[in-house]
Amino acid sequence: MGFSGGSCWKITSAEKVCQVEVEEGAESVQLPFKTTENLPEDSRVEWERIETKPLILVHHYENGSDQPHRQYQGFRDRTKMNKDLLKTGDLSLTLKHPTERDSGRYRCDVVRNGVIRRKRVQLTVRGLYVCVFIRVCVLLWRREERKHRWIL
């Protein structure tokens, strides 16, 4: 991402996608985004899930605070961003209790008269697999011998 003259910021066409992996059952996972410090105070920050139609608003920050009433219900009380995020430039999103359903592509936009910063993250949440062994007993009947035996 580049900065171009005065207050006009430009997104380059070569965006990198960050890969993040976590095991299901983890307490949380962080979708990282660190950018320039001291972003304009009137900027808004939006984290969205982007492979769904329509896009799902995961987290919304505007006017100096989180806006939980604007986010998709499935992410309410599960997301968190750092304090003073515009000042520090750390726009990382913490997602609590990730599940396989959370796997997918996410995008963070910093918006002020258009998008001025953008980050894409691919999240993979690996599911927990439980192996169950079942012992099957089969009773075989042998007609000619008129007896049976168990096979374990």
mmCIF file with all atom_site columns, C-alpha atoms in Angstrom:
data_model
loop_
_atom_site.group_PDB
_atom_site.id
_atom_site.type_symbol
_atom_site.label_atom_id
_atom_site.label_alt_id
_atom_site.label_comp_id
_atom_site.label_asym_id
_atom_site.label_entity_id
_atom_site.label_seq_id
_atom_site.pdbx_PDB_ins_code
_atom_site.Cartn_x
_atom_site.Cartn_y
_atom_site.Cartn_z
_atom_site.occupancy
_atom_site.B_iso_or_equiv
_atom_site.pdbx_formal_charge
_atom_site.auth_seq_id
_atom_site.auth_comp_id
_atom_site.auth_asym_id
_atom_site.auth_atom_id
_atom_site.pdbx_PDB_model_num
ATOM 1   C CA . MET A 1 1   ? 0.000   0.000   0.000  1.00 0.00 ? 1   MET A CA 1
ATOM 2   C CA . GLY A 1 2   ? 1.342   3.338   -0.880 1.00 0.00 ? 2   GLY A CA 1
ATOM 3   C CA . PHE A 1 3   ? 0.905   6.925   0.186  1.00 0.00 ? 3   PHE A CA 1
ATOM 4   C CA . SER A 1 4   ? 0.518   9.496   -2.520 1.00 0.00 ? 4   SER A CA 1
ATOM 5   C CA . GLY A 1 5   ? 0.775   13.255  -1.992 1.00 0.00 ? 5   GLY A CA 1
ATOM 6   C CA . GLY A 1 6   ? -0.931  15.060  0.885  1.00 0.00 ? 6   GLY A CA 1
ATOM 7   C CA . SER A 1 7   ? -4.024  13.282  2.183  1.00 0.00 ? 7   SER A CA 1
ATOM 8   C CA . CYS A 1 8   ? -4.700  10.991  -0.786 1.00 0.00 ? 8   CYS A CA 1
ATOM 9   C CA . TRP A 1 9   ? -3.920  7.330   -0.073 1.00 0.00 ? 9   TRP A CA 1
ATOM 10  C CA . LYS A 1 10  ? -3.780  4.688   -2.739 1.00 0.00 ? 10  LYS A CA 1
ATOM 11  C CA . ILE A 1 11  ? -4.204  0.924   -2.606 1.00 0.00 ? 11  ILE A CA 1
ATOM 12  C CA . THR A 1 12  ? -1.806  -0.984  -4.814 1.00 0.00 ? 12  THR A CA 1
ATOM 13  C CA . SER A 1 13  ? -3.188  -3.759  -6.978 1.00 0.00 ? 13  SER A CA 1
ATOM 14  C CA . ALA A 1 14  ? -0.805  -6.353  -5.532 1.00 0.00 ? 14  ALA A CA 1
ATOM 15  C CA . GLU A 1 15  ? -2.496  -7.114  -2.201 1.00 0.00 ? 15  GLU A CA 1
ATOM 16  C CA . LYS A 1 16  ? -0.995  -9.907  -0.160 1.00 0.00 ? 16  LYS A CA 1
ATOM 17  C CA . VAL A 1 17  ? -3.252  -12.411 1.575  1.00 0.00 ? 17  VAL A CA 1
ATOM 18  C CA . CYS A 1 18  ? -2.160  -13.411 5.059  1.00 0.00 ? 18  CYS A CA 1
ATOM 19  C CA . GLN A 1 19  ? -2.728  -17.077 5.993  1.00 0.00 ? 19  GLN A CA 1
ATOM 20  C CA . VAL A 1 20  ? -3.805  -17.841 9.567  1.00 0.00 ? 20  VAL A CA 1
ATOM 21  C CA . GLU A 1 21  ? -4.459  -21.342 10.933 1.00 0.00 ? 21  GLU A CA 1
ATOM 22  C CA . VAL A 1 22  ? -5.842  -22.409 14.298 1.00 0.00 ? 22  VAL A CA 1
ATOM 23  C CA . GLU A 1 23  ? -7.310  -25.535 15.888 1.00 0.00 ? 23  GLU A CA 1
ATOM 24  C CA . GLU A 1 24  ? -11.006 -25.556 16.721 1.00 0.00 ? 24  GLU A CA 1
ATOM 25  C CA . GLY A 1 25  ? -11.364 -25.271 20.479 1.00 0.00 ? 25  GLY A CA 1
ATOM 26  C CA . ALA A 1 26  ? -8.722  -22.559 20.791 1.00 0.00 ? 26  ALA A CA 1
ATOM 27  C CA . GLU A 1 27  ? -9.672  -19.672 23.060 1.00 0.00 ? 27  GLU A CA 1
ATOM 28  C CA . SER A 1 28  ? -9.105  -17.132 20.283 1.00 0.00 ? 28  SER A CA 1
ATOM 29  C CA . VAL A 1 29  ? -7.305  -16.333 17.041 1.00 0.00 ? 29  VAL A CA 1
ATOM 30  C CA . GLN A 1 30  ? -5.924  -13.052 15.769 1.00 0.00 ? 30  GLN A CA 1
ATOM 31  C CA . LEU A 1 31  ? -6.415  -11.773 12.237 1.00 0.00 ? 31  LEU A CA 1
ATOM 32  C CA . PRO A 1 32  ? -3.382  -9.480  11.917 1.00 0.00 ? 32  PRO A CA 1
ATOM 33  C CA . PHE A 1 33  ? -3.317  -6.007  10.376 1.00 0.00 ? 33  PHE A CA 1
ATOM 34  C CA . LYS A 1 34  ? -0.615  -3.503  11.268 1.00 0.00 ? 34  LYS A CA 1
ATOM 35  C CA . THR A 1 35  ? -0.408  -0.326  9.244  1.00 0.00 ? 35  THR A CA 1
ATOM 36  C CA . THR A 1 36  ? 0.634   3.314   9.508  1.00 0.00 ? 36  THR A CA 1
ATOM 37  C CA . GLU A 1 37  ? 0.307   4.979   12.895 1.00 0.00 ? 37  GLU A CA 1
ATOM 38  C CA . ASN A 1 38  ? -1.873  8.037   13.485 1.00 0.00 ? 38  ASN A CA 1
ATOM 39  C CA . LEU A 1 39  ? -4.631  7.282   11.001 1.00 0.00 ? 39  LEU A CA 1
ATOM 40  C CA . PRO A 1 40  ? -7.205  10.084  10.658 1.00 0.00 ? 40  PRO A CA 1
ATOM 41  C CA . GLU A 1 41  ? -9.608  10.156  13.626 1.00 0.00 ? 41  GLU A CA 1
ATOM 42  C CA . ASP A 1 42  ? -12.653 10.241  11.355 1.00 0.00 ? 42  ASP A CA 1
ATOM 43  C CA . SER A 1 43  ? -11.688 6.925   9.727  1.00 0.00 ? 43  SER A CA 1
ATOM 44  C CA . ARG A 1 44  ? -13.860 3.864   10.161 1.00 0.00 ? 44  ARG A CA 1
ATOM 45  C CA . VAL A 1 45  ? -12.588 0.299   10.274 1.00 0.00 ? 45  VAL A CA 1
ATOM 46  C CA . GLU A 1 46  ? -14.625 -2.602  8.907  1.00 0.00 ? 46  GLU A CA 1
ATOM 47  C CA . TRP A 1 47  ? -13.746 -6.288  9.098  1.00 0.00 ? 47  TRP A CA 1
ATOM 48  C CA . GLU A 1 48  ? -15.885 -8.362  6.696  1.00 0.00 ? 48  GLU A CA 1
ATOM 49  C CA . ARG A 1 49  ? -16.194 -11.969 5.619  1.00 0.00 ? 49  ARG A CA 1
ATOM 50  C CA . ILE A 1 50  ? -15.860 -11.664 1.849  1.00 0.00 ? 50  ILE A CA 1
ATOM 51  C CA . GLU A 1 51  ? -16.647 -15.000 0.202  1.00 0.00 ? 51  GLU A CA 1
ATOM 52  C CA . THR A 1 52  ? -20.293 -14.817 1.230  1.00 0.00 ? 52  THR A CA 1
ATOM 53  C CA . LYS A 1 53  ? -22.976 -12.920 -0.671 1.00 0.00 ? 53  LYS A CA 1
ATOM 54  C CA . PRO A 1 54  ? -23.922 -10.543 0.758  1.00 0.00 ? 54  PRO A CA 1
ATOM 55  C CA . LEU A 1 55  ? -20.733 -9.738  2.647  1.00 0.00 ? 55  LEU A CA 1
ATOM 56  C CA . ILE A 1 56  ? -20.931 -10.361 6.391  1.00 0.00 ? 56  ILE A CA 1
ATOM 57  C CA . LEU A 1 57  ? -19.906 -7.496  8.675  1.00 0.00 ? 57  LEU A CA 1
ATOM 58  C CA . VAL A 1 58  ? -17.718 -9.102  11.323 1.00 0.00 ? 58  VAL A CA 1
ATOM 59  C CA . HIS A 1 59  ? -16.645 -5.973  13.249 1.00 0.00 ? 59  HIS A CA 1
ATOM 60  C CA . HIS A 1 60  ? -17.270 -2.244  12.830 1.00 0.00 ? 60  HIS A CA 1
ATOM 61  C CA . TYR A 1 61  ? -15.322 0.596   14.463 1.00 0.00 ? 61  TYR A CA 1
ATOM 62  C CA . GLU A 1 62  ? -16.375 4.206   13.960 1.00 0.00 ? 62  GLU A CA 1
ATOM 63  C CA . ASN A 1 63  ? -16.426 7.507   15.882 1.00 0.00 ? 63  ASN A CA 1
ATOM 64  C CA . GLY A 1 64  ? -13.846 6.234   18.351 1.00 0.00 ? 64  GLY A CA 1
ATOM 65  C CA . SER A 1 65  ? -15.635 3.040   19.404 1.00 0.00 ? 65  SER A CA 1
ATOM 66  C CA . ASP A 1 66  ? -16.850 -0.400  18.376 1.00 0.00 ? 66  ASP A CA 1
ATOM 67  C CA . GLN A 1 67  ? -20.343 -0.551  16.861 1.00 0.00 ? 67  GLN A CA 1
ATOM 68  C CA . PRO A 1 68  ? -21.607 -4.022  17.874 1.00 0.00 ? 68  PRO A CA 1
ATOM 69  C CA . HIS A 1 69  ? -25.178 -3.300  16.781 1.00 0.00 ? 69  HIS A CA 1
ATOM 70  C CA . ARG A 1 70  ? -23.950 -3.153  13.168 1.00 0.00 ? 70  ARG A CA 1
ATOM 71  C CA . GLN A 1 71  ? -22.169 -6.501  13.082 1.00 0.00 ? 71  GLN A CA 1
ATOM 72  C CA . TYR A 1 72  ? -23.585 -9.864  12.020 1.00 0.00 ? 72  TYR A CA 1
ATOM 73  C CA . GLN A 1 73  ? -25.185 -11.591 14.979 1.00 0.00 ? 73  GLN A CA 1
ATOM 74  C CA . GLY A 1 74  ? -23.010 -14.719 14.662 1.00 0.00 ? 74  GLY A CA 1
ATOM 75  C CA . PHE A 1 75  ? -19.953 -12.610 15.555 1.00 0.00 ? 75  PHE A CA 1
ATOM 76  C CA . ARG A 1 76  ? -21.464 -10.553 18.399 1.00 0.00 ? 76  ARG A CA 1
ATOM 77  C CA . ASP A 1 77  ? -19.521 -10.844 21.644 1.00 0.00 ? 77  ASP A CA 1
ATOM 78  C CA . ARG A 1 78  ? -16.821 -12.819 19.790 1.00 0.00 ? 78  ARG A CA 1
ATOM 79  C CA . THR A 1 79  ? -14.695 -10.007 18.304 1.00 0.00 ? 79  THR A CA 1
ATOM 80  C CA . LYS A 1 80  ? -12.340 -7.495  19.832 1.00 0.00 ? 80  LYS A CA 1
ATOM 81  C CA . MET A 1 81  ? -9.964  -4.822  18.564 1.00 0.00 ? 81  MET A CA 1
ATOM 82  C CA . ASN A 1 82  ? -7.193  -2.986  20.411 1.00 0.00 ? 82  ASN A CA 1
ATOM 83  C CA . LYS A 1 83  ? -7.747  0.359   22.101 1.00 0.00 ? 83  LYS A CA 1
ATOM 84  C CA . ASP A 1 84  ? -6.313  3.405   20.337 1.00 0.00 ? 84  ASP A CA 1
ATOM 85  C CA . LEU A 1 85  ? -6.197  1.414   17.128 1.00 0.00 ? 85  LEU A CA 1
ATOM 86  C CA . LEU A 1 86  ? -6.104  4.463   14.833 1.00 0.00 ? 86  LEU A CA 1
ATOM 87  C CA . LYS A 1 87  ? -3.250  5.963   16.833 1.00 0.00 ? 87  LYS A CA 1
ATOM 88  C CA . THR A 1 88  ? -1.168  2.757   16.996 1.00 0.00 ? 88  THR A CA 1
ATOM 89  C CA . GLY A 1 89  ? -2.045  1.448   13.517 1.00 0.00 ? 89  GLY A CA 1
ATOM 90  C CA . ASP A 1 90  ? -2.735  -2.018  14.972 1.00 0.00 ? 90  ASP A CA 1
ATOM 91  C CA . LEU A 1 91  ? -6.069  -2.944  13.384 1.00 0.00 ? 91  LEU A CA 1
ATOM 92  C CA . SER A 1 92  ? -5.801  -6.656  14.201 1.00 0.00 ? 92  SER A CA 1
ATOM 93  C CA . LEU A 1 93  ? -9.035  -8.435  15.045 1.00 0.00 ? 93  LEU A CA 1
ATOM 94  C CA . THR A 1 94  ? -9.281  -11.044 17.788 1.00 0.00 ? 94  THR A CA 1
ATOM 95  C CA . LEU A 1 95  ? -11.954 -13.675 17.162 1.00 0.00 ? 95  LEU A CA 1
ATOM 96  C CA . LYS A 1 96  ? -12.952 -15.630 20.262 1.00 0.00 ? 96  LYS A CA 1
ATOM 97  C CA . HIS A 1 97  ? -13.819 -19.341 20.211 1.00 0.00 ? 97  HIS A CA 1
ATOM 98  C CA . PRO A 1 98  ? -13.186 -19.979 16.491 1.00 0.00 ? 98  PRO A CA 1
ATOM 99  C CA . THR A 1 99  ? -14.989 -22.911 14.847 1.00 0.00 ? 99  THR A CA 1
ATOM 100 C CA . GLU A 1 100 ? -14.709 -24.560 11.440 1.00 0.00 ? 100 GLU A CA 1
ATOM 101 C CA . ARG A 1 101 ? -17.644 -22.391 10.301 1.00 0.00 ? 101 ARG A CA 1
ATOM 102 C CA . ASP A 1 102 ? -15.389 -19.341 10.754 1.00 0.00 ? 102 ASP A CA 1
ATOM 103 C CA . SER A 1 103 ? -12.931 -20.593 8.121  1.00 0.00 ? 103 SER A CA 1
ATOM 104 C CA . GLY A 1 104 ? -12.827 -18.331 5.085  1.00 0.00 ? 104 GLY A CA 1
ATOM 105 C CA . ARG A 1 105 ? -11.593 -15.055 3.622  1.00 0.00 ? 105 ARG A CA 1
ATOM 106 C CA . TYR A 1 106 ? -11.743 -11.858 5.629  1.00 0.00 ? 106 TYR A CA 1
ATOM 107 C CA . ARG A 1 107 ? -11.006 -8.283  4.625  1.00 0.00 ? 107 ARG A CA 1
ATOM 108 C CA . CYS A 1 108 ? -10.308 -5.217  6.730  1.00 0.00 ? 108 CYS A CA 1
ATOM 109 C CA . ASP A 1 109 ? -10.909 -1.802  5.175  1.00 0.00 ? 109 ASP A CA 1
ATOM 110 C CA . VAL A 1 110 ? -9.988  1.545   6.643  1.00 0.00 ? 110 VAL A CA 1
ATOM 111 C CA . VAL A 1 111 ? -12.433 3.999   5.125  1.00 0.00 ? 111 VAL A CA 1
ATOM 112 C CA . ARG A 1 112 ? -12.236 7.797   4.901  1.00 0.00 ? 112 ARG A CA 1
ATOM 113 C CA . ASN A 1 113 ? -13.691 9.266   1.712  1.00 0.00 ? 113 ASN A CA 1
ATOM 114 C CA . GLY A 1 114 ? -13.036 5.864   0.139  1.00 0.00 ? 114 GLY A CA 1
ATOM 115 C CA . VAL A 1 115 ? -10.815 2.959   1.153  1.00 0.00 ? 115 VAL A CA 1
ATOM 116 C CA . ILE A 1 116 ? -7.409  4.152   2.319  1.00 0.00 ? 116 ILE A CA 1
ATOM 117 C CA . ARG A 1 117 ? -6.005  0.889   3.739  1.00 0.00 ? 117 ARG A CA 1
ATOM 118 C CA . ARG A 1 118 ? -6.918  -2.751  3.101  1.00 0.00 ? 118 ARG A CA 1
ATOM 119 C CA . LYS A 1 119 ? -5.805  -6.162  4.341  1.00 0.00 ? 119 LYS A CA 1
ATOM 120 C CA . ARG A 1 120 ? -7.018  -9.653  3.389  1.00 0.00 ? 120 ARG A CA 1
ATOM 121 C CA . VAL A 1 121 ? -6.696  -12.667 5.661  1.00 0.00 ? 121 VAL A CA 1
ATOM 122 C CA . GLN A 1 122 ? -7.451  -16.320 4.935  1.00 0.00 ? 122 GLN A CA 1
ATOM 123 C CA . LEU A 1 123 ? -8.519  -18.062 8.148  1.00 0.00 ? 123 LEU A CA 1
ATOM 124 C CA . THR A 1 124 ? -8.468  -21.839 8.418  1.00 0.00 ? 124 THR A CA 1
ATOM 125 C CA . VAL A 1 125 ? -9.923  -23.403 11.547 1.00 0.00 ? 125 VAL A CA 1
ATOM 126 C CA . ARG A 1 126 ? -9.034  -27.082 11.682 1.00 0.00 ? 126 ARG A CA 1
ATOM 127 C CA . GLY A 1 127 ? -11.762 -29.186 13.244 1.00 0.00 ? 127 GLY A CA 1
ATOM 128 C CA . LEU A 1 128 ? -11.356 -31.623 16.058 1.00 0.00 ? 128 LEU A CA 1
ATOM 129 C CA . TYR A 1 129 ? -11.626 -35.207 14.901 1.00 0.00 ? 129 TYR A CA 1
ATOM 130 C CA . VAL A 1 130 ? -12.754 -37.876 17.289 1.00 0.00 ? 130 VAL A CA 1
ATOM 131 C CA . CYS A 1 131 ? -12.002 -41.456 16.403 1.00 0.00 ? 131 CYS A CA 1
ATOM 132 C CA . VAL A 1 132 ? -14.458 -44.013 17.663 1.00 0.00 ? 132 VAL A CA 1
ATOM 133 C CA . PHE A 1 133 ? -13.584 -47.668 17.558 1.00 0.00 ? 133 PHE A CA 1
ATOM 134 C CA . ILE A 1 134 ? -16.486 -50.062 17.512 1.00 0.00 ? 134 ILE A CA 1
ATOM 135 C CA . ARG A 1 135 ? -16.022 -53.725 18.191 1.00 0.00 ? 135 ARG A CA 1
ATOM 136 C CA . VAL A 1 136 ? -18.461 -55.788 16.198 1.00 0.00 ? 136 VAL A CA 1
ATOM 137 C CA . CYS A 1 137 ? -19.284 -59.292 17.194 1.00 0.00 ? 137 CYS A CA 1
ATOM 138 C CA . VAL A 1 138 ? -20.651 -61.580 14.543 1.00 0.00 ? 138 VAL A CA 1
ATOM 139 C CA . LEU A 1 139 ? -22.350 -64.884 15.153 1.00 0.00 ? 139 LEU A CA 1
ATOM 140 C CA . LEU A 1 140 ? -21.654 -67.379 12.396 1.00 0.00 ? 140 LEU A CA 1
ATOM 141 C CA . TRP A 1 141 ? -23.837 -70.406 12.035 1.00 0.00 ? 141 TRP A CA 1
ATOM 142 C CA . ARG A 1 142 ? -22.426 -73.357 10.225 1.00 0.00 ? 142 ARG A CA 1
ATOM 143 C CA . ARG A 1 143 ? -25.285 -75.447 8.953  1.00 0.00 ? 143 ARG A CA 1
ATOM 144 C CA . GLU A 1 144 ? -23.431 -78.570 8.205  1.00 0.00 ? 144 GLU A CA 1
ATOM 145 C CA . GLU A 1 145 ? -21.859 -78.708 11.647 1.00 0.00 ? 145 GLU A CA 1
ATOM 146 C CA . ARG A 1 146 ? -24.972 -77.404 13.448 1.00 0.00 ? 146 ARG A CA 1
ATOM 147 C CA . LYS A 1 147 ? -22.910 -75.254 15.711 1.00 0.00 ? 147 LYS A CA 1
ATOM 148 C CA . HIS A 1 148 ? -22.014 -71.649 15.920 1.00 0.00 ? 148 HIS A CA 1
ATOM 149 C CA . ARG A 1 149 ? -19.025 -69.597 16.952 1.00 0.00 ? 149 ARG A CA 1
ATOM 150 C CA . TRP A 1 150 ? -18.419 -65.980 17.781 1.00 0.00 ? 150 TRP A CA 1
ATOM 151 C CA . ILE A 1 151 ? -15.967 -63.965 15.726 1.00 0.00 ? 151 ILE A CA 1
ATOM 152 C CA . LEU A 1 152 ? -14.591 -60.981 17.621 1.00 0.00 ? 152 LEU A CA 1
#
